[in-house]
Amino acid sequence: MAALKACKILITGANRGLGLEIVKQLSEDSCQKHIFATCRDPDGSKSEALRELAKKHPNVITIIRLDADDPSSIEESAKKVGSLLGKNGLNLLVNNAAIVANGTVQTSSVEDMKNTFNTNVIGPLLIIREYLPYLQIAAKASGTPGMSCNKAAFINISTIAGSMTRMPSIYNQFPTLPYAVSKAGFNMLSVLAAEELKADEILCMALHPGWVKTDLGGEDAILEPKESVEGMLRVIGSLTEKQHGGFLDYTGETVPW
C-alpha cells in the first residue's frame, strides 16, 4: 500500500480505468483521507463502479462532476470542492482524465486534433488554474519546508507517447498522432507549471503509468491497473523537490522528454 499520507485528494477521470483504481486503493488505505473523485457523468452507466465504491466508503469518497472538456464544469467543480475542503486546503490533485484518438500525419482529422488538445491539455491547464488557490492554502498550512505530495502537489498522468525521444520507435505500433501530440503538450504544461509553482513550494511533475489494460490502453497491454497504480502510489508517496518538474514512470525511473 502507498506511503501517501495526503489528507485531501482530488482525482480526475475517476470513474474507470486508472482513475477508479487510484480511488479504490487510496480508499482502502488506513490513513485518514477525503477523496474527491471527479468524472464527466457521475450519474451515467460508466460511473456505476465509482458509485458503488463511494457507497462502501461514504465518509471517504465524494463524487464531483468535472468534465475536462468543459471550462464551466471545471469552474463549478472547484467551487463545490472549495466549499467542502475546510481551512487546510487541497493536498494532492491527480490530473488523470484523458482521451485517445488514433491517426497519422496523413489521416488525423481536425476534430480529433481539437478534441484531444481540449481534453488533454486545455482541460488540465484550467484545472490547475482553478484549483491552485486550494493547494496554495495547503502549502502554507503545512508549516513544513520543501515539497511533497503530502503537502501540496499536482501529479499529471502522462505517457511515453508524449515523449519525443520514445514515441518515434513505437509510432508504427501505436499510430496515435492526436493523442501523442496532445500529451507532448501536456508534458510541456507540466514543466512550465512546475516553474511557476516553485515559489509556492507546490510539487508538480508528470508520471507515466506504463502500458495498462484499460479502455485507453487496450487488451494487449502488459500491466493490470492494480500493479500500475500500486507502483504510481509508491512513487507519488516518495516524491520530494528533487523530482519537481520531472517525468517518471510507475517504477520511479526517469522518462526522457
mmCIF file of C-alpha atoms in Angstrom:
data_model
loop_
_atom_site.group_PDB
_atom_site.id
_atom_site.type_symbol
_atom_site.label_atom_id
_atom_site.label_comp_id
_atom_site.label_asym_id
_atom_site.label_seq_id
_atom_site.Cartn_x
_atom_site.Cartn_y
_atom_site.Cartn_z
ATOM 1 C CA MET A 1 0.000 0.000 0.000
ATOM 2 C CA ALA A 2 1.100 3.542 -0.676
ATOM 3 C CA ALA A 3 3.126 5.571 1.781
ATOM 4 C CA LEU A 4 0.944 8.517 0.849
ATOM 5 C CA LYS A 5 -0.343 10.497 3.806
ATOM 6 C CA ALA A 6 -2.032 13.365 1.968
ATOM 7 C CA CYS A 7 -5.372 14.101 3.627
ATOM 8 C CA LYS A 8 -7.357 15.881 0.901
ATOM 9 C CA ILE A 9 -7.012 14.404 -2.600
ATOM 10 C CA LEU A 10 -8.761 15.053 -5.918
ATOM 11 C CA ILE A 11 -8.608 12.700 -8.899
ATOM 12 C CA THR A 12 -9.976 13.485 -12.367
ATOM 13 C CA GLY A 13 -11.340 10.763 -14.640
ATOM 14 C CA ALA A 14 -12.083 8.694 -11.539
ATOM 15 C CA ASN A 15 -14.993 6.604 -12.830
ATOM 16 C CA ARG A 16 -12.978 3.925 -14.655
ATOM 17 C CA GLY A 17 -9.525 2.632 -15.548
ATOM 18 C CA LEU A 18 -6.569 4.054 -13.684
ATOM 19 C CA GLY A 19 -8.600 6.792 -12.023
ATOM 20 C CA LEU A 20 -11.026 4.309 -10.477
ATOM 21 C CA GLU A 21 -8.170 2.067 -9.337
ATOM 22 C CA ILE A 22 -6.416 5.031 -7.701
ATOM 23 C CA VAL A 23 -9.588 5.886 -5.790
ATOM 24 C CA LYS A 24 -10.032 2.232 -4.801
ATOM 25 C CA GLN A 25 -6.514 1.808 -3.448
ATOM 26 C CA LEU A 26 -6.491 5.139 -1.628
ATOM 27 C CA SER A 27 -9.892 4.475 -0.046
ATOM 28 C CA GLU A 28 -8.578 1.185 1.390
ATOM 29 C CA ASP A 29 -5.574 2.905 2.966
ATOM 30 C CA SER A 30 -5.601 3.086 6.757
ATOM 31 C CA CYS A 31 -4.571 6.763 6.721
ATOM 32 C CA GLN A 32 -7.494 9.140 7.112
ATOM 33 C CA LYS A 33 -8.303 10.730 3.767
ATOM 34 C CA HIS A 34 -11.011 12.618 1.943
ATOM 35 C CA ILE A 35 -11.036 11.774 -1.773
ATOM 36 C CA PHE A 36 -12.837 13.930 -4.319
ATOM 37 C CA ALA A 37 -13.473 11.549 -7.210
ATOM 38 C CA THR A 38 -14.419 13.528 -10.296
ATOM 39 C CA CYS A 39 -15.809 12.403 -13.629
ATOM 40 C CA ARG A 40 -17.783 13.714 -16.592
ATOM 41 C CA ASP A 41 -21.097 11.977 -15.826
ATOM 42 C CA PRO A 42 -21.422 10.815 -12.215
ATOM 43 C CA ASP A 43 -24.948 9.502 -12.798
ATOM 44 C CA GLY A 44 -24.207 7.632 -16.035
ATOM 45 C CA SER A 45 -23.745 3.915 -16.599
ATOM 46 C CA LYS A 46 -19.963 4.274 -16.936
ATOM 47 C CA SER A 47 -19.769 5.597 -13.369
ATOM 48 C CA GLU A 48 -21.631 2.719 -11.697
ATOM 49 C CA ALA A 49 -18.454 1.157 -10.264
ATOM 50 C CA LEU A 50 -17.432 4.500 -8.764
ATOM 51 C CA ARG A 51 -20.857 4.982 -7.195
ATOM 52 C CA GLU A 52 -20.663 1.510 -5.649
ATOM 53 C CA LEU A 53 -17.206 2.288 -4.285
ATOM 54 C CA ALA A 54 -18.464 5.552 -2.777
ATOM 55 C CA LYS A 55 -21.282 3.632 -1.054
ATOM 56 C CA LYS A 56 -18.670 1.381 0.575
ATOM 57 C CA HIS A 57 -16.662 4.401 1.778
ATOM 58 C CA PRO A 58 -19.248 7.171 2.291
ATOM 59 C CA ASN A 59 -17.053 9.122 4.710
ATOM 60 C CA VAL A 60 -14.033 8.973 2.442
ATOM 61 C CA ILE A 61 -15.215 9.433 -1.169
ATOM 62 C CA THR A 62 -17.168 12.391 -2.532
ATOM 63 C CA ILE A 63 -18.138 12.204 -6.218
ATOM 64 C CA ILE A 64 -17.980 15.523 -8.081
ATOM 65 C CA ARG A 65 -18.921 16.299 -11.680
ATOM 66 C CA LEU A 66 -15.956 17.575 -13.675
ATOM 67 C CA ASP A 67 -15.750 17.450 -17.469
ATOM 68 C CA ALA A 68 -12.197 18.289 -18.574
ATOM 69 C CA ASP A 69 -13.573 19.398 -21.952
ATOM 70 C CA ASP A 70 -15.955 21.938 -20.374
ATOM 71 C CA PRO A 71 -14.451 25.080 -18.747
ATOM 72 C CA SER A 72 -17.677 25.934 -16.902
ATOM 73 C CA SER A 73 -17.798 22.408 -15.446
ATOM 74 C CA ILE A 74 -14.226 22.783 -14.187
ATOM 75 C CA GLU A 75 -15.053 26.115 -12.577
ATOM 76 C CA GLU A 76 -18.203 24.759 -10.922
ATOM 77 C CA SER A 77 -16.352 21.702 -9.604
ATOM 78 C CA ALA A 78 -13.732 23.915 -7.997
ATOM 79 C CA LYS A 79 -16.413 25.962 -6.239
ATOM 80 C CA LYS A 80 -18.084 22.786 -4.981
ATOM 81 C CA VAL A 81 -14.840 21.227 -3.750
ATOM 82 C CA GLY A 82 -13.779 24.529 -2.179
ATOM 83 C CA SER A 83 -16.980 24.609 -0.132
ATOM 84 C CA LEU A 84 -16.181 21.144 1.270
ATOM 85 C CA LEU A 85 -12.438 21.395 1.893
ATOM 86 C CA GLY A 86 -12.170 23.258 5.141
ATOM 87 C CA LYS A 87 -9.343 25.543 6.220
ATOM 88 C CA ASN A 88 -6.337 23.392 5.262
ATOM 89 C CA GLY A 89 -6.904 23.268 1.517
ATOM 90 C CA LEU A 90 -6.224 20.506 -1.014
ATOM 91 C CA ASN A 91 -3.038 18.466 -0.701
ATOM 92 C CA LEU A 92 -2.956 16.476 -3.920
ATOM 93 C CA LEU A 93 -4.578 16.794 -7.338
ATOM 94 C CA VAL A 94 -4.103 13.978 -9.855
ATOM 95 C CA ASN A 95 -4.751 15.113 -13.429
ATOM 96 C CA ASN A 96 -5.730 11.728 -14.857
ATOM 97 C CA ALA A 97 -8.640 12.396 -17.260
ATOM 98 C CA ALA A 98 -7.664 11.981 -20.912
ATOM 99 C CA ILE A 99 -8.928 10.764 -24.264
ATOM 100 C CA VAL A 100 -7.213 8.879 -27.096
ATOM 101 C CA ALA A 101 -7.609 9.293 -30.845
ATOM 102 C CA ASN A 102 -5.795 7.275 -33.491
ATOM 103 C CA GLY A 103 -4.336 8.699 -36.676
ATOM 104 C CA THR A 104 -1.224 9.708 -38.556
ATOM 105 C CA VAL A 105 0.015 12.890 -40.229
ATOM 106 C CA GLN A 106 -1.971 11.875 -43.293
ATOM 107 C CA THR A 107 -5.148 10.593 -41.633
ATOM 108 C CA SER A 108 -5.725 12.532 -38.380
ATOM 109 C CA SER A 109 -8.875 14.639 -38.515
ATOM 110 C CA VAL A 110 -9.093 18.255 -37.403
ATOM 111 C CA GLU A 111 -11.860 17.221 -34.998
ATOM 112 C CA ASP A 112 -9.669 14.590 -33.315
ATOM 113 C CA MET A 113 -6.793 17.071 -33.007
ATOM 114 C CA LYS A 114 -9.058 19.659 -31.406
ATOM 115 C CA ASN A 115 -10.796 17.198 -29.068
ATOM 116 C CA THR A 116 -7.598 15.622 -27.755
ATOM 117 C CA PHE A 117 -5.980 19.023 -27.216
ATOM 118 C CA ASN A 118 -9.060 20.385 -25.449
ATOM 119 C CA THR A 119 -9.324 17.437 -23.046
ATOM 120 C CA ASN A 120 -5.653 16.535 -22.596
ATOM 121 C CA VAL A 121 -4.065 19.998 -22.470
ATOM 122 C CA ILE A 122 -6.532 22.857 -22.054
ATOM 123 C CA GLY A 123 -8.596 20.904 -19.503
ATOM 124 C CA PRO A 124 -5.635 20.190 -17.188
ATOM 125 C CA LEU A 125 -4.445 23.788 -17.595
ATOM 126 C CA LEU A 126 -7.804 25.123 -16.402
ATOM 127 C CA ILE A 127 -7.956 22.526 -13.626
ATOM 128 C CA ILE A 128 -4.553 23.608 -12.327
ATOM 129 C CA ARG A 129 -5.614 27.258 -12.532
ATOM 130 C CA GLU A 130 -8.971 26.790 -10.773
ATOM 131 C CA TYR A 131 -7.650 24.545 -8.003
ATOM 132 C CA LEU A 132 -4.338 26.323 -7.417
ATOM 133 C CA PRO A 133 -5.693 28.543 -4.589
ATOM 134 C CA TYR A 134 -6.621 25.438 -2.579
ATOM 135 C CA LEU A 135 -3.149 23.952 -2.996
ATOM 136 C CA GLN A 136 -1.579 27.272 -2.041
ATOM 137 C CA ILE A 137 -3.621 27.159 1.166
ATOM 138 C CA ALA A 138 -2.438 23.596 1.862
ATOM 139 C CA ALA A 139 1.210 24.503 1.207
ATOM 140 C CA LYS A 140 1.034 27.399 3.673
ATOM 141 C CA ALA A 141 -0.947 25.407 6.240
ATOM 142 C CA SER A 142 1.592 22.575 6.316
ATOM 143 C CA GLY A 143 4.179 24.644 8.126
ATOM 144 C CA THR A 144 6.956 22.443 6.740
ATOM 145 C CA PRO A 145 9.664 23.355 4.205
ATOM 146 C CA GLY A 146 10.308 21.540 0.922
ATOM 147 C CA MET A 147 7.902 19.745 -1.385
ATOM 148 C CA SER A 148 5.892 16.535 -1.160
ATOM 149 C CA CYS A 149 2.558 15.089 -2.203
ATOM 150 C CA ASN A 150 1.517 15.086 1.432
ATOM 151 C CA LYS A 151 1.908 18.875 1.463
ATOM 152 C CA ALA A 152 0.677 20.190 -1.911
ATOM 153 C CA ALA A 153 1.144 18.692 -5.374
ATOM 154 C CA PHE A 154 -0.163 18.383 -8.914
ATOM 155 C CA ILE A 155 0.553 14.952 -10.421
ATOM 156 C CA ASN A 156 -0.049 14.856 -14.166
ATOM 157 C CA ILE A 157 -0.673 11.347 -15.503
ATOM 158 C CA SER A 158 1.166 11.353 -18.821
ATOM 159 C CA THR A 159 2.579 8.693 -21.176
ATOM 160 C CA ILE A 160 5.673 7.785 -23.144
ATOM 161 C CA ALA A 161 3.530 8.602 -26.200
ATOM 162 C CA GLY A 162 4.201 12.218 -25.232
ATOM 163 C CA SER A 163 7.964 11.658 -25.168
ATOM 164 C CA MET A 164 9.694 12.992 -28.273
ATOM 165 C CA THR A 165 12.550 10.590 -27.516
ATOM 166 C CA ARG A 166 10.496 7.435 -27.026
ATOM 167 C CA MET A 167 7.462 7.824 -29.294
ATOM 168 C CA PRO A 168 9.142 7.573 -32.743
ATOM 169 C CA SER A 169 10.309 3.993 -32.086
ATOM 170 C CA ILE A 170 6.775 2.833 -31.180
ATOM 171 C CA TYR A 171 4.835 5.001 -33.637
ATOM 172 C CA ASN A 172 4.275 2.177 -36.135
ATOM 173 C CA GLN A 173 2.775 0.050 -33.353
ATOM 174 C CA PHE A 174 0.776 2.948 -31.885
ATOM 175 C CA PRO A 175 -0.276 5.359 -34.680
ATOM 176 C CA THR A 176 -1.944 7.774 -32.270
ATOM 177 C CA LEU A 177 -0.741 11.142 -33.527
ATOM 178 C CA PRO A 178 -3.545 13.281 -31.992
ATOM 179 C CA TYR A 179 -3.027 11.662 -28.592
ATOM 180 C CA ALA A 180 0.775 11.808 -28.772
ATOM 181 C CA VAL A 181 0.851 15.459 -29.826
ATOM 182 C CA SER A 182 -1.585 16.423 -27.066
ATOM 183 C CA LYS A 183 0.416 14.533 -24.444
ATOM 184 C CA ALA A 184 3.630 16.222 -25.584
ATOM 185 C CA GLY A 185 1.783 19.497 -24.961
ATOM 186 C CA PHE A 186 0.635 18.166 -21.589
ATOM 187 C CA ASN A 187 4.260 17.423 -20.706
ATOM 188 C CA MET A 188 5.254 20.994 -21.529
ATOM 189 C CA LEU A 189 2.361 22.198 -19.370
ATOM 190 C CA SER A 190 3.797 20.124 -16.508
ATOM 191 C CA VAL A 191 7.259 21.648 -16.947
ATOM 192 C CA LEU A 192 6.026 25.233 -17.112
ATOM 193 C CA ALA A 193 3.541 24.786 -14.263
ATOM 194 C CA ALA A 194 6.394 23.407 -12.158
ATOM 195 C CA GLU A 195 8.402 26.534 -12.944
ATOM 196 C CA GLU A 196 5.556 28.816 -11.851
ATOM 197 C CA LEU A 197 4.672 26.808 -8.733
ATOM 198 C CA LYS A 198 8.220 26.598 -7.395
ATOM 199 C CA ALA A 199 7.817 29.750 -5.305
ATOM 200 C CA ASP A 200 4.698 28.305 -3.624
ATOM 201 C CA GLU A 201 6.501 25.025 -2.825
ATOM 202 C CA ILE A 202 3.812 23.113 -4.714
ATOM 203 C CA LEU A 203 5.251 19.988 -6.320
ATOM 204 C CA CYS A 204 4.366 19.368 -9.977
ATOM 205 C CA MET A 205 5.537 16.509 -12.199
ATOM 206 C CA ALA A 206 4.492 14.116 -14.977
ATOM 207 C CA LEU A 207 4.002 10.396 -14.316
ATOM 208 C CA HIS A 208 3.825 7.568 -16.878
ATOM 209 C CA PRO A 209 1.653 4.661 -15.616
ATOM 210 C CA GLY A 210 3.064 2.093 -18.033
ATOM 211 C CA TRP A 211 1.071 0.306 -20.719
ATOM 212 C CA VAL A 212 -2.039 -0.686 -18.787
ATOM 213 C CA LYS A 213 -5.076 -2.844 -19.616
ATOM 214 C CA THR A 214 -7.748 -0.150 -19.559
ATOM 215 C CA ASP A 215 -10.211 1.201 -22.125
ATOM 216 C CA LEU A 216 -7.455 3.628 -23.068
ATOM 217 C CA GLY A 217 -4.561 1.137 -23.050
ATOM 218 C CA GLY A 218 -6.373 -1.769 -24.702
ATOM 219 C CA GLU A 219 -6.397 -5.522 -24.078
ATOM 220 C CA ASP A 220 -2.887 -6.097 -25.464
ATOM 221 C CA ALA A 221 -1.340 -4.015 -22.679
ATOM 222 C CA ILE A 222 1.125 -5.702 -20.331
ATOM 223 C CA LEU A 223 0.083 -4.263 -16.946
ATOM 224 C CA GLU A 224 -3.019 -4.700 -14.839
ATOM 225 C CA PRO A 225 -4.397 -1.463 -13.346
ATOM 226 C CA LYS A 226 -3.717 -2.755 -9.813
ATOM 227 C CA GLU A 227 0.009 -3.200 -10.468
ATOM 228 C CA SER A 228 0.361 0.145 -12.237
ATOM 229 C CA VAL A 229 -1.441 2.082 -9.516
ATOM 230 C CA GLU A 230 0.460 0.356 -6.709
ATOM 231 C CA GLY A 231 3.662 1.472 -8.388
ATOM 232 C CA MET A 232 2.440 5.001 -9.041
ATOM 233 C CA LEU A 233 1.296 5.465 -5.465
ATOM 234 C CA ARG A 234 4.689 4.306 -4.193
ATOM 235 C CA VAL A 235 6.356 6.854 -6.466
ATOM 236 C CA ILE A 236 3.907 9.615 -5.515
ATOM 237 C CA GLY A 237 4.443 8.930 -1.825
ATOM 238 C CA SER A 238 8.226 9.220 -2.174
ATOM 239 C CA LEU A 239 8.418 12.421 -4.241
ATOM 240 C CA THR A 240 10.386 15.430 -2.991
ATOM 241 C CA GLU A 241 11.526 18.712 -4.516
ATOM 242 C CA LYS A 242 14.235 16.685 -6.329
ATOM 243 C CA GLN A 243 11.575 15.318 -8.698
ATOM 244 C CA HIS A 244 9.813 18.673 -9.127
ATOM 245 C CA GLY A 245 9.307 19.319 -12.845
ATOM 246 C CA GLY A 246 10.364 15.764 -13.687
ATOM 247 C CA PHE A 247 8.959 12.906 -15.765
ATOM 248 C CA LEU A 248 8.971 9.472 -14.100
ATOM 249 C CA ASP A 249 7.287 6.143 -14.738
ATOM 250 C CA TYR A 250 5.380 3.928 -12.298
ATOM 251 C CA THR A 251 8.616 2.246 -11.173
ATOM 252 C CA GLY A 252 10.297 5.553 -10.364
ATOM 253 C CA GLU A 253 12.578 5.529 -13.425
ATOM 254 C CA THR A 254 13.111 8.806 -15.289
ATOM 255 C CA VAL A 255 11.417 9.039 -18.698
ATOM 256 C CA PRO A 256 13.219 11.141 -21.336
ATOM 257 C CA TRP A 257 11.265 14.106 -22.653
#
